[in-house]
Amino acid sequence: MLKGLGGLGDMAKMMKSAQEMQGKMAQMQEDLENMRVTGESGAGLVKATATAKGELKALDIDPSIFDPNEKEVVEDLILAAIKDAQQKAGERAQSEMQKMTESLGLPPGMNLPF
């Protein structure tokens, strides 16, 4: 490095780190889109599958719960499975974000993106 340009060298290093982090964030967003989590209710009678970003992708309902007299129970089970999948998606996304911040050497609890 040239004498007197130490500050510029540090700036270039910071810019490179920021670009690397931006690339890793983009990759993580793509990975979260491809990760699947499954929430369930009624001891597995209703299962909801979502991406780690929380987008519902599939619903699996055991036919044994289709009783016309139990319509509200079925609806409640479906909602509960979806909520469970969304909660798991949020936890998975947070876990992946934490792994990334640790790999970048950022302090724990630092929220990305800034």
Coordinates of N, CA and C in Angstrom, one line a residue:
M1 N 0.8 -1.2 0.0 CA 0.0 0.0 0.0 C 0.9 1.2 0.0
L2 N 0.4 2.3 -0.6 CA 1.2 3.5 -0.7 C 1.1 4.3 0.6
K3 N 2.2 4.9 1.0 CA 2.2 5.7 2.2 C 1.2 6.9 2.0
G4 N 0.5 7.2 3.1 CA -0.5 8.3 3.1 C -1.9 7.9 2.5
L5 N -2.0 6.6 2.1 CA -3.3 6.2 1.5 C -3.9 5.1 2.4
G6 N -3.4 5.0 3.6 CA -3.9 3.9 4.5 C -5.4 4.0 4.7
G7 N -5.9 5.2 4.8 CA -7.4 5.3 5.0 C -8.2 4.9 3.8
L8 N -7.6 5.1 2.6 CA -8.3 4.7 1.4 C -8.2 3.1 1.3
G9 N -7.1 2.6 1.7 CA -7.0 1.1 1.7 C -8.0 0.5 2.6
D10 N -8.2 1.1 3.8 CA -9.2 0.5 4.7 C -10.6 0.7 4.1
M11 N -10.9 1.8 3.4 CA -12.2 2.0 2.8 C -12.4 1.0 1.7
A12 N -11.4 0.7 0.9 CA -11.6 -0.3 -0.1 C -11.9 -1.7 0.5
K13 N -11.2 -2.0 1.6 CA -11.5 -3.3 2.3 C -12.9 -3.3 2.8
M14 N -13.4 -2.2 3.4 CA -14.8 -2.1 3.9 C -15.7 -2.3 2.7
M15 N -15.5 -1.7 1.6 CA -16.4 -1.8 0.4 C -16.4 -3.2 0.0
K16 N -15.3 -3.9 -0.1 CA -15.2 -5.3 -0.5 C -16.0 -6.2 0.5
S17 N -15.9 -5.9 1.8 CA -16.6 -6.7 2.8 C -18.1 -6.4 2.6
A18 N -18.5 -5.2 2.3 CA -19.9 -4.9 2.2 C -20.5 -5.6 0.9
Q19 N -19.7 -5.7 -0.1 CA -20.1 -6.4 -1.3 C -20.3 -7.9 -1.1
E20 N -19.3 -8.4 -0.3 CA -19.4 -9.8 0.0 C -20.7 -10.1 0.9
M21 N -20.9 -9.2 1.8 CA -22.1 -9.4 2.7 C -23.4 -9.3 1.9
Q22 N -23.4 -8.3 0.9 CA -24.6 -8.2 0.1 C -24.8 -9.5 -0.8
G23 N -23.8 -10.0 -1.3 CA -23.9 -11.3 -2.0 C -24.4 -12.4 -1.1
K24 N -23.9 -12.5 0.1 CA -24.3 -13.5 1.0 C -25.8 -13.3 1.4
M25 N -26.2 -12.1 1.6 CA -27.6 -11.8 1.9 C -28.5 -12.3 0.8
A26 N -28.1 -12.0 -0.5 CA -28.9 -12.4 -1.6 C -29.0 -13.9 -1.7
Q27 N -27.9 -14.6 -1.4 CA -27.9 -16.0 -1.5 C -28.8 -16.6 -0.4
M28 N -28.7 -16.0 0.8 CA -29.5 -16.4 2.0 C -31.0 -16.3 1.6
Q29 N -31.4 -15.1 1.0 CA -32.8 -14.9 0.7 C -33.3 -16.0 -0.3
E30 N -32.4 -16.4 -1.2 CA -32.7 -17.4 -2.2 C -32.9 -18.8 -1.4
D31 N -31.9 -19.0 -0.5 CA -31.9 -20.3 0.2 C -33.2 -20.4 1.1
L32 N -33.6 -19.3 1.7 CA -34.8 -19.3 2.5 C -36.1 -19.6 1.7
E33 N -36.0 -19.2 0.4 CA -37.2 -19.4 -0.5 C -37.2 -20.9 -0.8
N34 N -36.1 -21.6 -0.8 CA -36.0 -23.0 -1.1 C -36.2 -24.0 0.1
M35 N -36.0 -23.4 1.3 CA -36.1 -24.2 2.5 C -37.6 -24.5 2.8
R36 N -37.9 -25.6 3.3 CA -39.3 -25.9 3.6 C -39.4 -26.3 5.1
V37 N -40.5 -25.8 5.7 CA -40.8 -26.2 7.1 C -42.2 -26.7 7.1
T38 N -42.5 -27.6 8.0 CA -43.9 -28.1 8.1 C -44.5 -27.9 9.5
G39 N -45.6 -27.3 9.5 CA -46.3 -27.1 10.8 C -47.5 -28.1 10.8
E40 N -47.9 -28.5 12.0 CA -49.0 -29.4 12.1 C -49.9 -29.1 13.2
S41 N -51.1 -29.7 13.2 CA -52.0 -29.6 14.3 C -52.9 -30.9 14.3
G42 N -53.6 -31.1 15.4 CA -54.4 -32.3 15.5 C -53.6 -33.6 15.5
A43 N -52.4 -33.5 16.1 CA -51.5 -34.7 16.2 C -51.1 -35.1 14.8
G44 N -51.0 -34.2 13.9 CA -50.5 -34.5 12.5 C -51.7 -34.7 11.5
L45 N -52.9 -34.5 11.9 CA -54.0 -34.7 11.0 C -54.0 -33.6 9.9
V46 N -53.5 -32.4 10.3 CA -53.4 -31.3 9.3 C -52.0 -30.9 9.3
K47 N -51.4 -30.8 8.1 CA -50.0 -30.4 8.0 C -49.9 -29.3 6.9
A48 N -49.2 -28.2 7.3 CA -49.0 -27.1 6.4 C -47.5 -26.9 6.1
T49 N -47.2 -26.9 4.8 CA -45.8 -26.7 4.5 C -45.6 -25.3 3.9
A50 N -44.5 -24.7 4.3 CA -44.2 -23.3 3.9 C -42.7 -23.2 3.6
T51 N -42.4 -22.1 2.9 CA -41.0 -21.8 2.7 C -40.5 -21.2 4.1
A52 N -39.2 -21.1 4.2 CA -38.6 -20.4 5.4 C -38.9 -18.9 5.4
K53 N -39.5 -18.4 4.3 CA -39.9 -17.0 4.3 C -41.4 -16.9 4.7
G54 N -42.0 -18.0 5.0 CA -43.4 -18.0 5.4 C -44.5 -18.2 4.4
E55 N -44.1 -18.4 3.1 CA -45.1 -18.6 2.0 C -45.6 -20.0 2.1
L56 N -46.9 -20.1 2.2 CA -47.6 -21.4 2.3 C -47.5 -22.1 0.9
K57 N -47.0 -23.3 0.9 CA -46.8 -24.1 -0.3 C -47.7 -25.3 -0.5
A58 N -48.1 -25.9 0.7 CA -48.9 -27.1 0.6 C -49.7 -27.3 1.9
L59 N -50.8 -28.0 1.7 CA -51.7 -28.3 2.8 C -52.0 -29.8 2.7
D60 N -51.8 -30.6 3.8 CA -52.1 -32.0 3.7 C -53.1 -32.2 4.9
I61 N -54.3 -32.7 4.5 CA -55.4 -32.9 5.5 C -55.8 -34.4 5.4
D62 N -55.8 -35.0 6.6 CA -56.2 -36.4 6.7 C -57.7 -36.4 6.5
P63 N -58.2 -37.3 5.6 CA -59.6 -37.3 5.3 C -60.5 -37.7 6.5
S64 N -59.9 -38.3 7.5 CA -60.7 -38.7 8.6 C -61.4 -37.5 9.4
I65 N -60.9 -36.3 9.2 CA -61.4 -35.2 9.9 C -62.6 -34.5 9.2
F66 N -62.9 -35.0 8.0 CA -64.0 -34.4 7.2 C -65.4 -34.9 7.7
D67 N -65.9 -34.3 8.8 CA -67.2 -34.6 9.3 C -68.0 -33.3 9.2
P68 N -69.1 -33.3 8.4 CA -69.8 -32.0 8.3 C -70.2 -31.3 9.6
N69 N -70.4 -32.1 10.6 CA -70.7 -31.6 11.9 C -69.5 -30.9 12.6
E70 N -68.4 -31.2 12.1 CA -67.1 -30.7 12.7 C -66.4 -29.6 11.9
K71 N -67.2 -28.9 11.1 CA -66.6 -27.9 10.1 C -65.7 -26.9 10.9
E72 N -66.2 -26.4 12.0 CA -65.4 -25.4 12.7 C -64.1 -26.0 13.3
V73 N -64.2 -27.2 13.7 CA -63.0 -27.9 14.3 C -61.9 -28.0 13.1
V74 N -62.4 -28.4 12.0 CA -61.5 -28.6 10.8 C -60.8 -27.3 10.5
E75 N -61.6 -26.2 10.4 CA -61.1 -24.9 10.1 C -60.1 -24.5 11.1
D76 N -60.4 -24.7 12.4 CA -59.4 -24.4 13.5 C -58.1 -25.1 13.3
L77 N -58.2 -26.4 13.0 CA -57.0 -27.3 12.8 C -56.2 -26.8 11.6
I78 N -56.8 -26.4 10.5 CA -56.1 -25.8 9.4 C -55.4 -24.5 9.7
L79 N -56.1 -23.6 10.4 CA -55.5 -22.4 10.8 C -54.3 -22.6 11.8
A80 N -54.5 -23.6 12.7 CA -53.4 -23.9 13.7 C -52.2 -24.4 12.9
A81 N -52.4 -25.3 12.0 CA -51.2 -25.9 11.2 C -50.5 -24.8 10.4
I82 N -51.3 -23.9 9.8 CA -50.7 -22.8 9.1 C -49.9 -21.9 10.0
K83 N -50.4 -21.5 11.1 CA -49.7 -20.7 12.1 C -48.5 -21.4 12.6
D84 N -48.5 -22.7 12.8 CA -47.4 -23.4 13.3 C -46.3 -23.4 12.2
A85 N -46.7 -23.5 10.9 CA -45.7 -23.5 9.8 C -45.1 -22.1 9.8
Q86 N -45.9 -21.1 9.9 CA -45.4 -19.7 9.8 C -44.4 -19.4 11.0
Q87 N -44.7 -19.9 12.2 CA -43.8 -19.7 13.3 C -42.5 -20.4 13.1
K88 N -42.6 -21.6 12.6 CA -41.3 -22.4 12.3 C -40.5 -21.7 11.2
A89 N -41.2 -21.1 10.2 CA -40.5 -20.4 9.1 C -39.8 -19.2 9.7
G90 N -40.4 -18.5 10.6 CA -39.8 -17.3 11.2 C -38.6 -17.7 12.0
E91 N -38.7 -18.8 12.8 CA -37.6 -19.3 13.6 C -36.4 -19.8 12.7
R92 N -36.8 -20.4 11.6 CA -35.7 -20.9 10.7 C -35.0 -19.8 10.0
A93 N -35.8 -18.7 9.6 CA -35.1 -17.6 9.0 C -34.2 -16.9 10.0
Q94 N -34.7 -16.7 11.2 CA -33.9 -16.1 12.2 C -32.6 -16.9 12.5
S95 N -32.7 -18.2 12.5 CA -31.6 -19.1 12.7 C -30.5 -18.9 11.6
E96 N -31.0 -18.9 10.4 CA -30.1 -18.7 9.2 C -29.5 -17.4 9.2
M97 N -30.2 -16.3 9.6 CA -29.6 -15.0 9.7 C -28.5 -15.0 10.8
Q98 N -28.8 -15.6 11.9 CA -27.8 -15.6 13.0 C -26.5 -16.3 12.5
K99 N -26.7 -17.4 11.8 CA -25.5 -18.2 11.2 C -24.7 -17.2 10.3
M100 N -25.4 -16.5 9.5 CA -24.7 -15.6 8.6 C -24.0 -14.5 9.3
T101 N -24.6 -13.8 10.3 CA -24.0 -12.7 11.0 C -22.7 -13.3 11.7
E102 N -22.8 -14.5 12.3 CA -21.7 -15.1 12.9 C -20.5 -15.3 11.9
S103 N -20.9 -15.8 10.7 CA -19.9 -16.2 9.8 C -19.2 -14.9 9.3
L104 N -19.9 -13.8 9.3 CA -19.3 -12.5 8.9 C -18.5 -11.8 10.0
G105 N -18.6 -12.4 11.2 CA -17.9 -11.8 12.4 C -18.6 -10.7 13.0
L106 N -19.9 -10.6 12.7 CA -20.7 -9.5 13.4 C -21.1 -9.9 14.7
P107 N -21.3 -8.9 15.6 CA -21.7 -9.2 17.0 C -23.1 -9.9 17.0
P108 N -23.3 -10.8 18.0 CA -24.6 -11.4 18.1 C -25.7 -10.4 18.3
G109 N -26.9 -10.7 17.8 CA -28.0 -9.8 17.9 C -28.0 -8.6 16.9
M110 N -27.0 -8.5 16.1 CA -27.0 -7.5 15.1 C -28.0 -7.8 14.0
N111 N -28.9 -7.0 13.8 CA -30.0 -7.3 12.8 C -29.6 -6.9 11.4
L112 N -29.7 -7.8 10.4 CA -29.5 -7.5 9.0 C -30.8 -7.6 8.3
P113 N -31.0 -7.0 7.2 CA -30.2 -5.9 6.7 C -30.3 -4.7 7.6
F114 N -29.4 -3.8 7.5 CA -29.2 -2.7 8.4 C -30.4 -1.7 8.3

